């Protein structure tokens, strides 16, 4: 079967169709469980459920067979991201498995004009939500006008949805076509849509479901809210949508476009000890023989108390395909030895992450005296030289990795040796000399003080997240700093509280995951230039740039750096973006906003050996939701 995929080459027109010709309706097959429902009159025939031109997914190994379930281990409701990373995400366009081109997904075709100011997406005729209701341009318009642009509903308009500081104009061309028009070039828009963070929400808000909770469409929405125990329609709407990025995450009644749909909401996990998702009978993909995907009937998320219980389940062969909370360095040896008994094998997780821990000193801290010290680049350089990175690698990360700053990985076109390696040498004598020029006075305990004798002290905040042992690394870091007279302390806290504090701009310093190590750095710029709300060293600077409340005007050097990123976004070709971003990273090296610990080595996960079409390598990163991007809808049981 001949396929046509989209290639975005320079600023040329990009057209994409999935099939050169549609399959005959009689060529489609479906899972036995759905055939039974059709026979019982509970579902329409498969050819009426599929779009006129379904997306044909070439299997990794072979055309599969229907049936069975996938079992994952979930660590309570706080681990909701596991659902997002396994049930899938379906943006308008997506990256291909090789990660070298953007291809159609929900959109059957897309067009980009020469200067990347106009993006047209053609939807699939006859495509439906999981409840059978048509998916049309109205759903995208609803998301854009009634959620994204509504400040009471949306947390703000992301940088990727802006050009020249302004959001696009969205036009419904017809029921199956939408057009985004920017005032200036937005060469990053397709990438933004293709990554999970940017594109997922565009196709996650079925208008026919959410309009019942929205005052604009239901004049009795406030009354309905009070009947359901809410103070007003907005509280009700936000409860029903659950979360801006994943509206289905808490509720089982929200229609989706995913391979599987929740039977019940995540709130049932405590009572039932599991969450179950079943196949979506209206899923829009088929294999080359016309079999509607997914092959597997159900995804089961079994509740586990902690990492130790999850490890035992994996060793017992009770986990089918997972790296989240399993693929951590401390588990590698025991899981490797247990492969034969557990009936699983390893797969490699190809991380786009570049660091095991990025330390950000808050350069916008409200405390004037601390801010004067924190904004001193030599202070940050001294702290970096005081860290014994190799010891952290040996103790915390089992010897895997090498000293590394916040810098793209060496196997990417954005690699900068200067940015990656500067100030990584462990040199406490140099650190002491540099600090003597900044904080020469010391108290009786040997810790440095302000000139008036007041102790200089600050807190490094950490949360036990991502399996990277941030608290353990942080304890070692502050010990090294104390050895050069810096009275730093570690405070370990819940991830939600950590997030609240960084957004409120009240933290002194924190350690977090090193996102943006590959080409995704062009979109996820958090550690390189402060143009997103995740740049923890200067969030108010980004708020100033966006004209938001709480913003603080940055120094001119930072404003000039922000302007460089705007030039990247104005560049319509990937080749040009890489060149300009390389120039931007040189300034990132000059600014030295944050510092890292070590380069992350390849990750790993486990997959049952009799699971067909399972990948050997899974791409992963902050905006790459693994393993969903590896097309879990094509997995099948061989026996």
GROMACS .gro file of N, CA and C in nm, residues 60-61 321 345 347 607-608 611-617 634-636 638:
model
   54
   60UNK      N    1   0.548  -0.242   1.338
   60UNK     CA    2   0.692  -0.249   1.358
   60UNK      C    3   0.747  -0.385   1.313
   61UNK      N    4   0.674  -0.492   1.342
   61UNK     CA    5   0.720  -0.626   1.305
   61UNK      C    6   0.621  -0.697   1.215
  321UNK      N    7   0.488  -0.367   3.024
  321UNK     CA    8   0.566  -0.275   2.940
  321UNK      C    9   0.576  -0.143   3.015
  345UNK      N   10   1.222  -0.864   2.880
  345UNK     CA   11   1.353  -0.820   2.832
  345UNK      C   12   1.365  -0.670   2.856
  347UNK      N   13   1.439  -0.285   2.720
  347UNK     CA   14   1.445  -0.198   2.604
  347UNK      C   15   1.517  -0.070   2.645
  607UNK      N   16   0.987  -0.508   2.902
  607UNK     CA   17   0.872  -0.544   2.820
  607UNK      C   18   0.866  -0.696   2.814
  608UNK      N   19   0.746  -0.752   2.822
  608UNK     CA   20   0.731  -0.897   2.818
  608UNK      C   21   0.778  -0.949   2.682
  611UNK      N   22   0.530  -1.001   2.380
  611UNK     CA   23   0.451  -0.886   2.336
  611UNK      C   24   0.503  -0.842   2.199
  612UNK      N   25   0.422  -0.861   2.098
  612UNK     CA   26   0.462  -0.831   1.962
  612UNK      C   27   0.462  -0.683   1.931
  613UNK      N   28   0.544  -0.643   1.833
  613UNK     CA   29   0.559  -0.505   1.787
  613UNK      C   30   0.612  -0.412   1.896
  614UNK      N   31   0.674  -0.470   1.998
  614UNK     CA   32   0.734  -0.387   2.102
  614UNK      C   33   0.868  -0.333   2.053
  615UNK      N   34   0.900  -0.209   2.086
  615UNK     CA   35   1.023  -0.147   2.035
  615UNK      C   36   1.147  -0.195   2.110
  616UNK      N   37   1.261  -0.183   2.044
  616UNK     CA   38   1.390  -0.204   2.110
  616UNK      C   39   1.439  -0.075   2.174
  617UNK      N   40   1.401   0.037   2.114
  617UNK     CA   41   1.442   0.169   2.163
  617UNK      C   42   1.318   0.257   2.171
  634UNK      N   43  -0.024  -0.062   1.839
  634UNK     CA   44   0.012  -0.173   1.753
  634UNK      C   45   0.063  -0.295   1.830
  635UNK      N   46   0.075  -0.285   1.963
  635UNK     CA   47   0.121  -0.399   2.041
  635UNK      C   48   0.018  -0.512   2.037
  636UNK      N   49   0.066  -0.635   2.041
  636UNK     CA   50  -0.025  -0.751   2.047
  636UNK      C   51   0.045  -0.867   2.116
  638UNK      N   52   0.160  -1.242   2.131
  638UNK     CA   53   0.193  -1.344   2.031
  638UNK      C   54   0.129  -1.478   2.062
   0.00000   0.00000   0.00000
